[in-house]
Amino acid sequence: MSNVISSFEDLKALEGLEVGVSDWFQITQDQIDQFADVTLDHQWIHVDVERAQKEMPGGTTIAHGYLTLSMIPAMTAGF
C-alpha cells in the first residue's frame, strides 16, 4: 500500500486500519526546557517540575504542543 494519500478516497480506504505507527519517543525535561527557552514559553505547566508534582494530574510537567508537533518529521522518517 502506498504511503501517499492523494485524495479523500485514498483516505477513506484506510478507515479502520492502523497507519503511521512510529517508535516511541521519550521527551526529556531538558528538551522541554530548551524548547521553552527558544519559544519564550515558560508556562509553569511545562517547566516548573516541583509545582507540577503538586498540582498537575500525573504529577509531572507536560511538553508543549508545538514541541510534539515539531517531532513529526522524526516520527515519520521510516514511512
PDB file of N, CA and C in Angstrom:
ATOM      1  N   MET A   1       0.843  -1.183   0.000  1.00  0.00           N
ATOM      2  CA  MET A   1       0.000   0.000   0.000  1.00  0.00           C
ATOM      3  C   MET A   1       0.883   1.239   0.000  1.00  0.00           C
ATOM      4  N   SER A   2       0.503   2.211  -0.768  1.00  0.00           N
ATOM      5  CA  SER A   2       1.240   3.462  -0.874  1.00  0.00           C
ATOM      6  C   SER A   2       1.124   4.259   0.417  1.00  0.00           C
ATOM      7  N   ASN A   3       2.157   5.004   0.727  1.00  0.00           N
ATOM      8  CA  ASN A   3       2.128   5.889   1.886  1.00  0.00           C
ATOM      9  C   ASN A   3       1.627   7.276   1.529  1.00  0.00           C
ATOM     10  N   VAL A   4       1.280   7.494   0.260  1.00  0.00           N
ATOM     11  CA  VAL A   4       0.815   8.799  -0.192  1.00  0.00           C
ATOM     12  C   VAL A   4      -0.705   8.787  -0.267  1.00  0.00           C
ATOM     13  N   ILE A   5      -1.314   9.768   0.370  1.00  0.00           N
ATOM     14  CA  ILE A   5      -2.770   9.922   0.321  1.00  0.00           C
ATOM     15  C   ILE A   5      -3.039  11.119  -0.573  1.00  0.00           C
ATOM     16  N   SER A   6      -3.561  10.847  -1.766  1.00  0.00           N
ATOM     17  CA  SER A   6      -3.752  11.900  -2.762  1.00  0.00           C
ATOM     18  C   SER A   6      -5.182  12.385  -2.874  1.00  0.00           C
ATOM     19  N   SER A   7      -6.090  11.673  -2.250  1.00  0.00           N
ATOM     20  CA  SER A   7      -7.494  12.050  -2.392  1.00  0.00           C
ATOM     21  C   SER A   7      -8.270  11.597  -1.168  1.00  0.00           C
ATOM     22  N   PHE A   8      -9.487  12.094  -1.065  1.00  0.00           N
ATOM     23  CA  PHE A   8     -10.358  11.666   0.021  1.00  0.00           C
ATOM     24  C   PHE A   8     -10.630  10.171  -0.077  1.00  0.00           C
ATOM     25  N   GLU A   9     -10.733   9.663  -1.293  1.00  0.00           N
ATOM     26  CA  GLU A   9     -10.984   8.235  -1.482  1.00  0.00           C
ATOM     27  C   GLU A   9      -9.817   7.404  -0.934  1.00  0.00           C
ATOM     28  N   ASP A  10      -8.588   7.879  -1.167  1.00  0.00           N
ATOM     29  CA  ASP A  10      -7.418   7.194  -0.608  1.00  0.00           C
ATOM     30  C   ASP A  10      -7.497   7.163   0.913  1.00  0.00           C
ATOM     31  N   LEU A  11      -7.877   8.280   1.493  1.00  0.00           N
ATOM     32  CA  LEU A  11      -8.004   8.363   2.944  1.00  0.00           C
ATOM     33  C   LEU A  11      -9.121   7.460   3.441  1.00  0.00           C
ATOM     34  N   LYS A  12     -10.244   7.471   2.770  1.00  0.00           N
ATOM     35  CA  LYS A  12     -11.390   6.640   3.158  1.00  0.00           C
ATOM     36  C   LYS A  12     -11.022   5.154   3.121  1.00  0.00           C
ATOM     37  N   ALA A  13     -10.169   4.757   2.172  1.00  0.00           N
ATOM     38  CA  ALA A  13      -9.761   3.355   2.055  1.00  0.00           C
ATOM     39  C   ALA A  13      -8.950   2.889   3.267  1.00  0.00           C
ATOM     40  N   LEU A  14      -8.404   3.824   4.024  1.00  0.00           N
ATOM     41  CA  LEU A  14      -7.607   3.481   5.205  1.00  0.00           C
ATOM     42  C   LEU A  14      -8.442   3.396   6.481  1.00  0.00           C
ATOM     43  N   GLU A  15      -9.719   3.678   6.379  1.00  0.00           N
ATOM     44  CA  GLU A  15     -10.589   3.656   7.553  1.00  0.00           C
ATOM     45  C   GLU A  15     -10.521   2.296   8.242  1.00  0.00           C
ATOM     46  N   GLY A  16     -10.296   2.337   9.557  1.00  0.00           N
ATOM     47  CA  GLY A  16     -10.241   1.122  10.352  1.00  0.00           C
ATOM     48  C   GLY A  16      -8.872   0.460  10.393  1.00  0.00           C
ATOM     49  N   LEU A  17      -7.930   0.952   9.596  1.00  0.00           N
ATOM     50  CA  LEU A  17      -6.589   0.382   9.578  1.00  0.00           C
ATOM     51  C   LEU A  17      -5.654   1.187  10.469  1.00  0.00           C
ATOM     52  N   GLU A  18      -4.648   0.536  10.986  1.00  0.00           N
ATOM     53  CA  GLU A  18      -3.630   1.224  11.768  1.00  0.00           C
ATOM     54  C   GLU A  18      -2.569   1.721  10.795  1.00  0.00           C
ATOM     55  N   VAL A  19      -2.368   3.014  10.747  1.00  0.00           N
ATOM     56  CA  VAL A  19      -1.390   3.606   9.827  1.00  0.00           C
ATOM     57  C   VAL A  19      -0.518   4.597  10.586  1.00  0.00           C
ATOM     58  N   GLY A  20       0.663   4.816  10.086  1.00  0.00           N
ATOM     59  CA  GLY A  20       1.525   5.847  10.651  1.00  0.00           C
ATOM     60  C   GLY A  20       2.052   5.558  12.035  1.00  0.00           C
ATOM     61  N   VAL A  21       2.256   4.312  12.384  1.00  0.00           N
ATOM     62  CA  VAL A  21       2.760   3.965  13.709  1.00  0.00           C
ATOM     63  C   VAL A  21       4.273   4.151  13.725  1.00  0.00           C
ATOM     64  N   SER A  22       4.762   4.846  14.718  1.00  0.00           N
ATOM     65  CA  SER A  22       6.208   5.071  14.834  1.00  0.00           C
ATOM     66  C   SER A  22       6.707   4.466  16.139  1.00  0.00           C
ATOM     67  N   ASP A  23       8.011   4.490  16.296  1.00  0.00           N
ATOM     68  CA  ASP A  23       8.593   4.103  17.571  1.00  0.00           C
ATOM     69  C   ASP A  23       8.222   5.151  18.615  1.00  0.00           C
ATOM     70  N   TRP A  24       8.287   4.760  19.883  1.00  0.00           N
ATOM     71  CA  TRP A  24       8.052   5.701  20.968  1.00  0.00           C
ATOM     72  C   TRP A  24       9.235   6.655  21.055  1.00  0.00           C
ATOM     73  N   PHE A  25       8.950   7.896  21.409  1.00  0.00           N
ATOM     74  CA  PHE A  25       9.989   8.895  21.627  1.00  0.00           C
ATOM     75  C   PHE A  25       9.853   9.409  23.049  1.00  0.00           C
ATOM     76  N   GLN A  26      10.943   9.380  23.780  1.00  0.00           N
ATOM     77  CA  GLN A  26      10.951   9.952  25.122  1.00  0.00           C
ATOM     78  C   GLN A  26      11.310  11.424  25.005  1.00  0.00           C
ATOM     79  N   ILE A  27      10.481  12.275  25.551  1.00  0.00           N
ATOM     80  CA  ILE A  27      10.774  13.707  25.595  1.00  0.00           C
ATOM     81  C   ILE A  27      11.239  14.020  27.007  1.00  0.00           C
ATOM     82  N   THR A  28      12.444  14.535  27.124  1.00  0.00           N
ATOM     83  CA  THR A  28      13.027  14.799  28.435  1.00  0.00           C
ATOM     84  C   THR A  28      12.689  16.211  28.913  1.00  0.00           C
ATOM     85  N   GLN A  29      12.851  16.422  30.204  1.00  0.00           N
ATOM     86  CA  GLN A  29      12.628  17.759  30.751  1.00  0.00           C
ATOM     87  C   GLN A  29      13.626  18.744  30.160  1.00  0.00           C
ATOM     88  N   ASP A  30      14.833  18.285  29.883  1.00  0.00           N
ATOM     89  CA  ASP A  30      15.827  19.161  29.252  1.00  0.00           C
ATOM     90  C   ASP A  30      15.343  19.627  27.877  1.00  0.00           C
ATOM     91  N   GLN A  31      14.751  18.731  27.088  1.00  0.00           N
ATOM     92  CA  GLN A  31      14.211  19.128  25.783  1.00  0.00           C
ATOM     93  C   GLN A  31      13.085  20.147  25.956  1.00  0.00           C
ATOM     94  N   ILE A  32      12.227  19.909  26.940  1.00  0.00           N
ATOM     95  CA  ILE A  32      11.121  20.833  27.207  1.00  0.00           C
ATOM     96  C   ILE A  32      11.664  22.199  27.612  1.00  0.00           C
ATOM     97  N   ASP A  33      12.661  22.209  28.486  1.00  0.00           N
ATOM     98  CA  ASP A  33      13.253  23.472  28.934  1.00  0.00           C
ATOM     99  C   ASP A  33      13.914  24.221  27.776  1.00  0.00           C
ATOM    100  N   GLN A  34      14.621  23.502  26.916  1.00  0.00           N
ATOM    101  CA  GLN A  34      15.255  24.144  25.764  1.00  0.00           C
ATOM    102  C   GLN A  34      14.208  24.713  24.810  1.00  0.00           C
ATOM    103  N   PHE A  35      13.125  23.970  24.599  1.00  0.00           N
ATOM    104  CA  PHE A  35      12.052  24.456  23.732  1.00  0.00           C
ATOM    105  C   PHE A  35      11.420  25.709  24.339  1.00  0.00           C
ATOM    106  N   ALA A  36      11.235  25.706  25.656  1.00  0.00           N
ATOM    107  CA  ALA A  36      10.688  26.884  26.340  1.00  0.00           C
ATOM    108  C   ALA A  36      11.596  28.095  26.139  1.00  0.00           C
ATOM    109  N   ASP A  37      12.907  27.883  26.213  1.00  0.00           N
ATOM    110  CA  ASP A  37      13.853  28.985  26.005  1.00  0.00           C
ATOM    111  C   ASP A  37      13.758  29.542  24.587  1.00  0.00           C
ATOM    112  N   VAL A  38      13.678  28.667  23.609  1.00  0.00           N
ATOM    113  CA  VAL A  38      13.635  29.100  22.208  1.00  0.00           C
ATOM    114  C   VAL A  38      12.337  29.832  21.894  1.00  0.00           C
ATOM    115  N   THR A  39      11.225  29.345  22.431  1.00  0.00           N
ATOM    116  CA  THR A  39       9.913  29.919  22.106  1.00  0.00           C
ATOM    117  C   THR A  39       9.462  30.983  23.100  1.00  0.00           C
ATOM    118  N   LEU A  40      10.234  31.165  24.167  1.00  0.00           N
ATOM    119  CA  LEU A  40       9.896  32.110  25.241  1.00  0.00           C
ATOM    120  C   LEU A  40       8.575  31.752  25.919  1.00  0.00           C
ATOM    121  N   ASP A  41       8.249  30.481  25.930  1.00  0.00           N
ATOM    122  CA  ASP A  41       7.025  29.990  26.570  1.00  0.00           C
ATOM    123  C   ASP A  41       7.419  29.224  27.822  1.00  0.00           C
ATOM    124  N   HIS A  42       7.480  29.939  28.933  1.00  0.00           N
ATOM    125  CA  HIS A  42       7.905  29.347  30.197  1.00  0.00           C
ATOM    126  C   HIS A  42       6.732  29.134  31.156  1.00  0.00           C
ATOM    127  N   GLN A  43       5.591  28.754  30.627  1.00  0.00           N
ATOM    128  CA  GLN A  43       4.456  28.462  31.499  1.00  0.00           C
ATOM    129  C   GLN A  43       4.859  27.357  32.477  1.00  0.00           C
ATOM    130  N   TRP A  44       4.410  27.489  33.702  1.00  0.00           N
ATOM    131  CA  TRP A  44       4.834  26.564  34.743  1.00  0.00           C
ATOM    132  C   TRP A  44       4.472  25.121  34.434  1.00  0.00           C
ATOM    133  N   ILE A  45       3.384  24.891  33.713  1.00  0.00           N
ATOM    134  CA  ILE A  45       2.984  23.508  33.415  1.00  0.00           C
ATOM    135  C   ILE A  45       4.040  22.781  32.585  1.00  0.00           C
ATOM    136  N   HIS A  46       4.917  23.540  31.946  1.00  0.00           N
ATOM    137  CA  HIS A  46       5.982  22.949  31.147  1.00  0.00           C
ATOM    138  C   HIS A  46       7.311  22.872  31.906  1.00  0.00           C
ATOM    139  N   VAL A  47       7.626  23.877  32.700  1.00  0.00           N
ATOM    140  CA  VAL A  47       8.996  23.998  33.210  1.00  0.00           C
ATOM    141  C   VAL A  47       9.153  23.917  34.731  1.00  0.00           C
ATOM    142  N   ASP A  48       8.089  24.029  35.483  1.00  0.00           N
ATOM    143  CA  ASP A  48       8.210  24.015  36.946  1.00  0.00           C
ATOM    144  C   ASP A  48       7.914  22.612  37.471  1.00  0.00           C
ATOM    145  N   VAL A  49       8.968  21.818  37.583  1.00  0.00           N
ATOM    146  CA  VAL A  49       8.835  20.411  37.961  1.00  0.00           C
ATOM    147  C   VAL A  49       8.221  20.269  39.352  1.00  0.00           C
ATOM    148  N   GLU A  50       8.674  21.069  40.309  1.00  0.00           N
ATOM    149  CA  GLU A  50       8.171  20.960  41.683  1.00  0.00           C
ATOM    150  C   GLU A  50       6.689  21.301  41.763  1.00  0.00           C
ATOM    151  N   ARG A  51       6.286  22.371  41.123  1.00  0.00           N
ATOM    152  CA  ARG A  51       4.867  22.755  41.141  1.00  0.00           C
ATOM    153  C   ARG A  51       4.017  21.707  40.421  1.00  0.00           C
ATOM    154  N   ALA A  52       4.527  21.201  39.321  1.00  0.00           N
ATOM    155  CA  ALA A  52       3.790  20.181  38.565  1.00  0.00           C
ATOM    156  C   ALA A  52       3.576  18.929  39.406  1.00  0.00           C
ATOM    157  N   GLN A  53       4.570  18.566  40.222  1.00  0.00           N
ATOM    158  CA  GLN A  53       4.423  17.398  41.087  1.00  0.00           C
ATOM    159  C   GLN A  53       3.253  17.563  42.044  1.00  0.00           C
ATOM    160  N   LYS A  54       2.998  18.792  42.467  1.00  0.00           N
ATOM    161  CA  LYS A  54       1.925  19.067  43.424  1.00  0.00           C
ATOM    162  C   LYS A  54       0.576  19.307  42.760  1.00  0.00           C
ATOM    163  N   GLU A  55       0.570  19.948  41.590  1.00  0.00           N
ATOM    164  CA  GLU A  55      -0.681  20.459  41.039  1.00  0.00           C
ATOM    165  C   GLU A  55      -1.163  19.813  39.743  1.00  0.00           C
ATOM    166  N   MET A  56      -0.299  19.102  39.046  1.00  0.00           N
ATOM    167  CA  MET A  56      -0.696  18.544  37.750  1.00  0.00           C
ATOM    168  C   MET A  56      -1.195  17.109  37.899  1.00  0.00           C
ATOM    169  N   PRO A  57      -2.232  16.747  37.154  1.00  0.00           N
ATOM    170  CA  PRO A  57      -2.625  15.335  37.105  1.00  0.00           C
ATOM    171  C   PRO A  57      -1.431  14.529  36.580  1.00  0.00           C
ATOM    172  N   GLY A  58      -1.107  13.471  37.256  1.00  0.00           N
ATOM    173  CA  GLY A  58       0.062  12.691  36.856  1.00  0.00           C
ATOM    174  C   GLY A  58       1.341  13.157  37.518  1.00  0.00           C
ATOM    175  N   GLY A  59       1.303  14.348  38.123  1.00  0.00           N
ATOM    176  CA  GLY A  59       2.441  14.837  38.889  1.00  0.00           C
ATOM    177  C   GLY A  59       3.690  15.163  38.097  1.00  0.00           C
ATOM    178  N   THR A  60       3.517  15.529  36.839  1.00  0.00           N
ATOM    179  CA  THR A  60       4.679  15.851  36.023  1.00  0.00           C
ATOM    180  C   THR A  60       4.357  16.992  35.072  1.00  0.00           C
ATOM    181  N   THR A  61       5.401  17.613  34.561  1.00  0.00           N
ATOM    182  CA  THR A  61       5.198  18.658  33.560  1.00  0.00           C
ATOM    183  C   THR A  61       4.692  18.026  32.267  1.00  0.00           C
ATOM    184  N   ILE A  62       4.202  18.865  31.371  1.00  0.00           N
ATOM    185  CA  ILE A  62       3.771  18.375  30.065  1.00  0.00           C
ATOM    186  C   ILE A  62       4.544  19.119  28.981  1.00  0.00           C
ATOM    187  N   ALA A  63       4.821  18.413  27.910  1.00  0.00           N
ATOM    188  CA  ALA A  63       5.535  19.021  26.785  1.00  0.00           C
ATOM    189  C   ALA A  63       4.624  20.012  26.075  1.00  0.00           C
ATOM    190  N   HIS A  64       5.223  21.030  25.504  1.00  0.00           N
ATOM    191  CA  HIS A  64       4.487  21.991  24.682  1.00  0.00           C
ATOM    192  C   HIS A  64       3.867  21.254  23.495  1.00  0.00           C
ATOM    193  N   GLY A  65       2.676  21.648  23.117  1.00  0.00           N
ATOM    194  CA  GLY A  65       2.038  21.052  21.948  1.00  0.00           C
ATOM    195  C   GLY A  65       2.871  21.204  20.694  1.00  0.00           C
ATOM    196  N   TYR A  66       3.464  22.382  20.511  1.00  0.00           N
ATOM    197  CA  TYR A  66       4.280  22.602  19.318  1.00  0.00           C
ATOM    198  C   TYR A  66       5.578  21.791  19.354  1.00  0.00           C
ATOM    199  N   LEU A  67       6.061  21.460  20.536  1.00  0.00           N
ATOM    200  CA  LEU A  67       7.237  20.587  20.619  1.00  0.00           C
ATOM    201  C   LEU A  67       6.889  19.210  20.075  1.00  0.00           C
ATOM    202  N   THR A  68       5.755  18.681  20.480  1.00  0.00           N
ATOM    203  CA  THR A  68       5.367  17.361  19.974  1.00  0.00           C
ATOM    204  C   THR A  68       5.100  17.415  18.472  1.00  0.00           C
ATOM    205  N   LEU A  69       4.478  18.485  17.998  1.00  0.00           N
ATOM    206  CA  LEU A  69       4.250  18.619  16.552  1.00  0.00           C
ATOM    207  C   LEU A  69       5.566  18.708  15.786  1.00  0.00           C
ATOM    208  N   SER A  70       6.551  19.369  16.366  1.00  0.00           N
ATOM    209  CA  SER A  70       7.832  19.529  15.673  1.00  0.00           C
ATOM    210  C   SER A  70       8.574  18.209  15.529  1.00  0.00           C
ATOM    211  N   MET A  71       8.150  17.190  16.248  1.00  0.00           N
ATOM    212  CA  MET A  71       8.788  15.881  16.160  1.00  0.00           C
ATOM    213  C   MET A  71       8.187  15.006  15.057  1.00  0.00           C
ATOM    214  N   ILE A  72       7.149  15.481  14.372  1.00  0.00           N
ATOM    215  CA  ILE A  72       6.510  14.684  13.322  1.00  0.00           C
ATOM    216  C   ILE A  72       7.511  14.224  12.260  1.00  0.00           C
ATOM    217  N   PRO A  73       8.407  15.081  11.761  1.00  0.00           N
ATOM    218  CA  PRO A  73       9.360  14.581  10.759  1.00  0.00           C
ATOM    219  C   PRO A  73      10.190  13.394  11.264  1.00  0.00           C
ATOM    220  N   ALA A  74      10.622  13.444  12.514  1.00  0.00           N
ATOM    221  CA  ALA A  74      11.398  12.330  13.069  1.00  0.00           C
ATOM    222  C   ALA A  74      10.545  11.069  13.184  1.00  0.00           C
ATOM    223  N   MET A  75       9.281  11.245  13.549  1.00  0.00           N
ATOM    224  CA  MET A  75       8.403  10.084  13.717  1.00  0.00           C
ATOM    225  C   MET A  75       7.980   9.470  12.389  1.00  0.00           C
ATOM    226  N   THR A  76       7.994  10.245  11.322  1.00  0.00           N
ATOM    227  CA  THR A  76       7.561   9.726  10.026  1.00  0.00           C
ATOM    228  C   THR A  76       8.728   9.379   9.113  1.00  0.00           C
ATOM    229  N   ALA A  77       9.935   9.489   9.598  1.00  0.00           N
ATOM    230  CA  ALA A  77      11.115   9.248   8.760  1.00  0.00           C
ATOM    231  C   ALA A  77      11.149   7.832   8.195  1.00  0.00           C
ATOM    232  N   GLY A  78      10.588   6.871   8.904  1.00  0.00           N
ATOM    233  CA  GLY A  78      10.642   5.485   8.452  1.00  0.00           C
ATOM    234  C   GLY A  78       9.526   5.074   7.521  1.00  0.00           C
ATOM    235  N   PHE A  79       8.639   5.982   7.171  1.00  0.00           N
ATOM    236  CA  PHE A  79       7.499   5.609   6.325  1.00  0.00           C
ATOM    237  C   PHE A  79       7.869   5.644   4.868  1.00  0.00           C
TER     238      PHE A  79
END
